[in-house]
Amino acid sequence: MFTKSAQFYDAIYSYKDYRGEVERIISLIAQHKTSKGDRLLDAACGTGGHLQFLRKHYSVEGFDLDADLLEIAHRRMPDVLLHLTDMTQMSLGKEYDIITCLFSSIGYVETFDRMRLAAANFRRHLVLGGVLLLEPWFRPDQWHTGTLHARFVDEPDLKISRMSISRSEGQVSITRFHYMVGTLNEIVSFTEDHRLGLFTDAQYRAAFEEAGFRVLYDAEGLTGRGLYIGEVVE
């Protein structure tokens, strides 16, 4: 997904309060997990922004389908086991007490059928009493096409401009990011396309209830996008 921009990911998202989000995550886990273990799997872990703080409280692993992002995460946490896999195909041969799927990564499955596959995989990898914390992407009624977006990085040795205009294709949001990146060596421009499924609340609930979760919803969540909490009760 970030084939051209992986090396700039942390700079682009430097505004994220990973430490603060993890504090909220820890509180939610304490409220909803009833299993005794502390094994945590971070789905679509990216460069490990959340894992670097979660590892202080749990026995953590992570996975992502982007090898370049995983390489950055590995450099950050060389002792943490990281898997190269997809949430719709994952088969790690072990179970966890907690699975987190954050920063709206679930949207990259694109379709409802693929979300059902991801939900089933998450359930299969969780023990009884375990918990899933899933941060959704925008719902169809929250996605506004034709909106101009921009983000800028202004560091001494790195300047980035990233702009996009939101559009959609059926129930899929489409964002073509236009980058201009300046370093001390060169200034380059490139584009990168991101496609994320626009799922309704009913679809999220249906997919994860079908997989065997008891689904709860926290409207505020970690960043204002809400949070689905899946409890494994049977």
mmCIF file of C-alpha atoms in Angstrom:
data_model
loop_
_atom_site.group_PDB
_atom_site.id
_atom_site.type_symbol
_atom_site.label_atom_id
_atom_site.label_comp_id
_atom_site.label_asym_id
_atom_site.label_seq_id
_atom_site.Cartn_x
_atom_site.Cartn_y
_atom_site.Cartn_z
ATOM 1 C CA MET A 1 0.000 0.000 0.000
ATOM 2 C CA PHE A 2 2.884 2.343 0.798
ATOM 3 C CA THR A 3 5.222 1.095 -1.918
ATOM 4 C CA LYS A 4 6.646 4.547 -2.700
ATOM 5 C CA SER A 5 6.167 6.353 0.611
ATOM 6 C CA ALA A 6 7.168 3.796 3.270
ATOM 7 C CA GLN A 7 10.381 5.619 4.183
ATOM 8 C CA PHE A 8 8.354 8.789 4.820
ATOM 9 C CA TYR A 9 5.488 7.150 6.723
ATOM 10 C CA ASP A 10 6.618 8.141 10.201
ATOM 11 C CA ALA A 11 7.277 11.723 9.135
ATOM 12 C CA ILE A 12 3.834 12.052 7.505
ATOM 13 C CA TYR A 13 2.067 10.663 10.574
ATOM 14 C CA SER A 14 4.283 12.300 13.194
ATOM 15 C CA TYR A 15 1.175 14.040 14.545
ATOM 16 C CA LYS A 16 -0.226 10.759 15.903
ATOM 17 C CA ASP A 17 -0.183 10.387 19.669
ATOM 18 C CA TYR A 18 0.746 6.708 19.787
ATOM 19 C CA ARG A 19 1.555 6.827 23.485
ATOM 20 C CA GLY A 20 -1.816 8.390 24.350
ATOM 21 C CA GLU A 21 -3.708 5.935 22.152
ATOM 22 C CA VAL A 22 -1.961 3.000 23.807
ATOM 23 C CA GLU A 23 -2.949 4.280 27.243
ATOM 24 C CA ARG A 24 -6.574 4.160 26.098
ATOM 25 C CA ILE A 25 -6.045 0.707 24.574
ATOM 26 C CA ILE A 26 -4.651 -0.635 27.854
ATOM 27 C CA SER A 27 -7.727 0.640 29.686
ATOM 28 C CA LEU A 28 -10.103 -0.996 27.202
ATOM 29 C CA ILE A 29 -8.249 -4.303 27.341
ATOM 30 C CA ALA A 30 -8.519 -4.311 31.125
ATOM 31 C CA GLN A 31 -12.272 -3.741 30.856
ATOM 32 C CA HIS A 32 -13.047 -6.370 28.236
ATOM 33 C CA LYS A 33 -10.445 -9.165 28.361
ATOM 34 C CA THR A 34 -11.142 -12.040 30.723
ATOM 35 C CA SER A 35 -8.415 -14.457 29.620
ATOM 36 C CA LYS A 36 -5.353 -14.730 31.843
ATOM 37 C CA GLY A 37 -2.629 -14.291 29.240
ATOM 38 C CA ASP A 38 -0.956 -11.209 27.829
ATOM 39 C CA ARG A 39 -0.174 -12.260 24.256
ATOM 40 C CA LEU A 40 -0.992 -9.429 21.846
ATOM 41 C CA LEU A 41 -1.013 -9.402 18.049
ATOM 42 C CA ASP A 42 -1.097 -6.058 16.229
ATOM 43 C CA ALA A 43 -2.737 -6.558 12.836
ATOM 44 C CA ALA A 44 -1.473 -4.259 10.064
ATOM 45 C CA CYS A 45 1.173 -2.994 12.467
ATOM 46 C CA GLY A 46 2.903 -0.804 9.895
ATOM 47 C CA THR A 47 6.127 0.721 11.219
ATOM 48 C CA GLY A 48 5.311 -0.341 14.789
ATOM 49 C CA GLY A 49 4.126 2.979 16.166
ATOM 50 C CA HIS A 50 1.673 1.331 18.567
ATOM 51 C CA LEU A 51 3.772 -1.764 19.205
ATOM 52 C CA GLN A 52 6.692 0.230 20.576
ATOM 53 C CA PHE A 53 4.475 1.225 23.515
ATOM 54 C CA LEU A 54 2.297 -1.899 23.735
ATOM 55 C CA ARG A 55 5.399 -4.072 24.160
ATOM 56 C CA LYS A 56 5.980 -2.509 27.579
ATOM 57 C CA HIS A 57 2.736 -4.077 28.840
ATOM 58 C CA TYR A 58 2.169 -7.234 26.763
ATOM 59 C CA SER A 59 4.010 -10.028 24.992
ATOM 60 C CA VAL A 60 3.649 -8.643 21.473
ATOM 61 C CA GLU A 61 3.876 -9.692 17.854
ATOM 62 C CA GLY A 62 2.733 -7.916 14.724
ATOM 63 C CA PHE A 63 2.042 -8.460 11.067
ATOM 64 C CA ASP A 64 1.614 -6.420 7.917
ATOM 65 C CA LEU A 65 1.384 -7.074 4.194
ATOM 66 C CA ASP A 66 3.888 -4.309 3.380
ATOM 67 C CA ALA A 67 7.465 -5.566 3.653
ATOM 68 C CA ASP A 68 8.953 -2.059 3.581
ATOM 69 C CA LEU A 69 6.881 -0.935 6.566
ATOM 70 C CA LEU A 70 7.785 -4.130 8.426
ATOM 71 C CA GLU A 71 11.473 -3.491 7.812
ATOM 72 C CA ILE A 72 11.155 -0.120 9.542
ATOM 73 C CA ALA A 73 9.295 -1.784 12.430
ATOM 74 C CA HIS A 74 12.024 -4.420 12.686
ATOM 75 C CA ARG A 75 14.740 -1.767 12.899
ATOM 76 C CA ARG A 76 12.731 -0.078 15.656
ATOM 77 C CA MET A 77 12.101 -3.338 17.569
ATOM 78 C CA PRO A 78 14.566 -6.020 16.449
ATOM 79 C CA ASP A 79 13.490 -8.388 19.224
ATOM 80 C CA VAL A 80 9.772 -8.388 18.314
ATOM 81 C CA LEU A 81 8.440 -11.158 16.071
ATOM 82 C CA LEU A 82 6.883 -9.659 12.943
ATOM 83 C CA HIS A 83 5.018 -11.591 10.246
ATOM 84 C CA LEU A 84 4.571 -10.745 6.570
ATOM 85 C CA THR A 85 0.965 -11.675 5.871
ATOM 86 C CA ASP A 86 -2.521 -10.390 5.040
ATOM 87 C CA MET A 87 -5.392 -10.228 7.541
ATOM 88 C CA THR A 88 -7.617 -12.115 5.071
ATOM 89 C CA GLN A 89 -5.086 -14.978 4.752
ATOM 90 C CA MET A 90 -3.223 -15.024 8.082
ATOM 91 C CA SER A 91 -2.537 -18.423 9.585
ATOM 92 C CA LEU A 92 0.079 -18.037 12.305
ATOM 93 C CA GLY A 93 -0.483 -21.358 14.071
ATOM 94 C CA LYS A 94 -0.979 -19.822 17.516
ATOM 95 C CA GLU A 95 -3.541 -17.990 19.629
ATOM 96 C CA TYR A 96 -3.463 -14.630 21.359
ATOM 97 C CA ASP A 97 -5.340 -12.906 24.167
ATOM 98 C CA ILE A 98 -5.590 -9.593 22.336
ATOM 99 C CA ILE A 99 -5.680 -8.535 18.695
ATOM 100 C CA THR A 100 -5.528 -4.876 17.758
ATOM 101 C CA CYS A 101 -6.330 -3.617 14.246
ATOM 102 C CA LEU A 102 -5.864 0.141 14.356
ATOM 103 C CA PHE A 103 -5.631 3.330 12.287
ATOM 104 C CA SER A 104 -8.528 2.169 10.062
ATOM 105 C CA SER A 105 -6.405 -0.572 8.472
ATOM 106 C CA ILE A 106 -9.489 -2.796 8.135
ATOM 107 C CA GLY A 107 -10.637 -0.558 5.289
ATOM 108 C CA TYR A 108 -7.923 -1.977 3.039
ATOM 109 C CA VAL A 109 -9.824 -5.254 2.737
ATOM 110 C CA GLU A 110 -12.127 -3.241 0.397
ATOM 111 C CA THR A 111 -15.065 -5.654 0.235
ATOM 112 C CA PHE A 112 -17.522 -7.049 2.759
ATOM 113 C CA ASP A 113 -16.622 -10.633 1.841
ATOM 114 C CA ARG A 114 -12.956 -9.940 2.545
ATOM 115 C CA MET A 115 -13.861 -8.298 5.845
ATOM 116 C CA ARG A 116 -15.714 -11.487 6.790
ATOM 117 C CA LEU A 117 -12.528 -13.452 6.046
ATOM 118 C CA ALA A 118 -10.507 -11.104 8.245
ATOM 119 C CA ALA A 119 -13.071 -11.368 11.047
ATOM 120 C CA ALA A 120 -12.979 -15.176 10.907
ATOM 121 C CA ASN A 121 -9.173 -15.141 11.005
ATOM 122 C CA PHE A 122 -9.103 -12.815 13.988
ATOM 123 C CA ARG A 123 -11.515 -15.058 15.859
ATOM 124 C CA ARG A 124 -9.513 -18.178 15.032
ATOM 125 C CA HIS A 125 -6.396 -16.583 16.506
ATOM 126 C CA LEU A 126 -8.004 -15.509 19.796
ATOM 127 C CA VAL A 127 -8.467 -17.561 22.961
ATOM 128 C CA LEU A 128 -11.682 -17.765 24.935
ATOM 129 C CA GLY A 129 -11.915 -14.580 26.955
ATOM 130 C CA GLY A 130 -9.775 -12.703 24.443
ATOM 131 C CA VAL A 131 -10.601 -9.359 22.899
ATOM 132 C CA LEU A 132 -10.334 -7.623 19.539
ATOM 133 C CA LEU A 133 -9.986 -3.843 19.254
ATOM 134 C CA LEU A 134 -10.723 -2.618 15.745
ATOM 135 C CA GLU A 135 -10.647 0.976 14.542
ATOM 136 C CA PRO A 136 -12.932 1.384 11.505
ATOM 137 C CA TRP A 137 -12.511 3.456 8.368
ATOM 138 C CA PHE A 138 -15.154 6.016 7.465
ATOM 139 C CA ARG A 139 -18.715 4.854 6.910
ATOM 140 C CA PRO A 140 -20.361 5.673 3.538
ATOM 141 C CA ASP A 141 -22.252 8.611 5.045
ATOM 142 C CA GLN A 142 -19.030 10.051 6.488
ATOM 143 C CA TRP A 143 -17.016 10.041 3.263
ATOM 144 C CA HIS A 144 -17.361 13.240 1.244
ATOM 145 C CA THR A 145 -16.115 13.165 -2.339
ATOM 146 C CA GLY A 146 -14.541 16.177 -3.986
ATOM 147 C CA THR A 147 -12.851 17.323 -0.779
ATOM 148 C CA LEU A 148 -9.278 18.625 -0.986
ATOM 149 C CA HIS A 149 -6.822 17.366 1.633
ATOM 150 C CA ALA A 150 -3.201 18.241 2.357
ATOM 151 C CA ARG A 151 -0.475 17.374 4.817
ATOM 152 C CA PHE A 152 2.960 18.916 5.056
ATOM 153 C CA VAL A 153 6.268 18.025 6.691
ATOM 154 C CA ASP A 154 8.767 20.801 7.311
ATOM 155 C CA GLU A 155 11.968 19.463 8.841
ATOM 156 C CA PRO A 156 15.497 20.792 8.272
ATOM 157 C CA ASP A 157 16.513 17.923 5.987
ATOM 158 C CA LEU A 158 13.081 16.788 4.772
ATOM 159 C CA LYS A 159 10.182 18.647 3.154
ATOM 160 C CA ILE A 160 7.021 16.828 2.108
ATOM 161 C CA SER A 161 3.808 17.990 0.494
ATOM 162 C CA ARG A 162 1.066 15.371 0.197
ATOM 163 C CA MET A 163 -2.241 16.363 -1.370
ATOM 164 C CA SER A 164 -5.318 14.500 -2.508
ATOM 165 C CA ILE A 165 -8.938 14.925 -3.575
ATOM 166 C CA SER A 166 -11.356 12.389 -2.109
ATOM 167 C CA ARG A 167 -13.459 10.330 -4.486
ATOM 168 C CA SER A 168 -15.258 7.013 -4.429
ATOM 169 C CA GLU A 169 -16.172 4.095 -6.636
ATOM 170 C CA GLY A 170 -19.276 2.346 -5.362
ATOM 171 C CA GLN A 171 -18.603 1.448 -1.720
ATOM 172 C CA VAL A 172 -14.862 2.030 -1.979
ATOM 173 C CA SER A 173 -13.079 5.280 -1.116
ATOM 174 C CA ILE A 174 -10.267 6.132 -3.499
ATOM 175 C CA THR A 175 -7.426 8.441 -2.578
ATOM 176 C CA ARG A 176 -4.649 9.280 -4.993
ATOM 177 C CA PHE A 177 -1.923 10.919 -2.940
ATOM 178 C CA HIS A 178 0.274 13.365 -4.845
ATOM 179 C CA TYR A 179 3.667 13.647 -3.162
ATOM 180 C CA MET A 180 6.462 16.126 -3.565
ATOM 181 C CA VAL A 181 9.420 15.140 -1.402
ATOM 182 C CA GLY A 182 12.561 17.158 -0.937
ATOM 183 C CA THR A 183 15.770 15.920 0.682
ATOM 184 C CA LEU A 184 19.296 17.329 0.647
ATOM 185 C CA ASN A 185 20.001 15.138 -2.389
ATOM 186 C CA GLU A 186 16.964 15.638 -4.602
ATOM 187 C CA ILE A 187 13.353 16.665 -5.013
ATOM 188 C CA VAL A 188 11.018 13.962 -6.360
ATOM 189 C CA SER A 189 7.316 13.706 -7.145
ATOM 190 C CA PHE A 190 5.152 10.605 -7.243
ATOM 191 C CA THR A 191 1.590 9.398 -6.747
ATOM 192 C CA GLU A 192 0.220 6.531 -4.677
ATOM 193 C CA ASP A 193 -3.309 5.091 -4.776
ATOM 194 C CA HIS A 194 -5.152 3.868 -1.682
ATOM 195 C CA ARG A 195 -8.496 2.053 -1.858
ATOM 196 C CA LEU A 196 -10.478 1.425 1.348
ATOM 197 C CA GLY A 197 -13.928 -0.098 1.736
ATOM 198 C CA LEU A 198 -16.711 2.117 3.085
ATOM 199 C CA PHE A 199 -18.592 -0.205 5.436
ATOM 200 C CA THR A 200 -21.732 0.548 7.400
ATOM 201 C CA ASP A 201 -22.113 -0.075 11.118
ATOM 202 C CA ALA A 202 -24.448 -2.953 10.261
ATOM 203 C CA GLN A 203 -21.779 -4.536 8.055
ATOM 204 C CA TYR A 204 -19.095 -4.308 10.740
ATOM 205 C CA ARG A 205 -21.415 -5.859 13.283
ATOM 206 C CA ALA A 206 -22.615 -8.574 10.921
ATOM 207 C CA ALA A 207 -19.106 -9.651 9.889
ATOM 208 C CA PHE A 208 -17.751 -9.889 13.413
ATOM 209 C CA GLU A 209 -20.858 -11.343 15.024
ATOM 210 C CA GLU A 210 -20.921 -14.005 12.305
ATOM 211 C CA ALA A 211 -17.303 -14.825 13.185
ATOM 212 C CA GLY A 212 -18.285 -15.428 16.814
ATOM 213 C CA PHE A 213 -17.603 -12.123 18.547
ATOM 214 C CA ARG A 214 -19.861 -10.247 20.917
ATOM 215 C CA VAL A 215 -19.606 -6.788 19.391
ATOM 216 C CA LEU A 216 -19.597 -3.532 21.333
ATOM 217 C CA TYR A 217 -19.009 -0.038 19.972
ATOM 218 C CA ASP A 218 -17.210 2.923 21.491
ATOM 219 C CA ALA A 219 -18.255 6.052 19.561
ATOM 220 C CA GLU A 220 -15.186 8.126 20.418
ATOM 221 C CA GLY A 221 -12.582 5.390 20.125
ATOM 222 C CA LEU A 222 -8.934 6.419 19.958
ATOM 223 C CA THR A 223 -9.027 9.207 17.389
ATOM 224 C CA GLY A 224 -12.674 10.134 16.975
ATOM 225 C CA ARG A 225 -13.353 7.445 14.355
ATOM 226 C CA GLY A 226 -14.947 5.052 16.847
ATOM 227 C CA LEU A 227 -13.802 1.627 17.935
ATOM 228 C CA TYR A 228 -15.353 -1.823 17.650
ATOM 229 C CA ILE A 229 -14.674 -4.138 20.565
ATOM 230 C CA GLY A 230 -15.046 -7.836 19.905
ATOM 231 C CA GLU A 231 -15.249 -10.082 22.953
ATOM 232 C CA VAL A 232 -14.710 -13.842 22.675
ATOM 233 C CA VAL A 233 -17.239 -15.272 25.091
ATOM 234 C CA GLU A 234 -17.791 -18.747 23.651
#
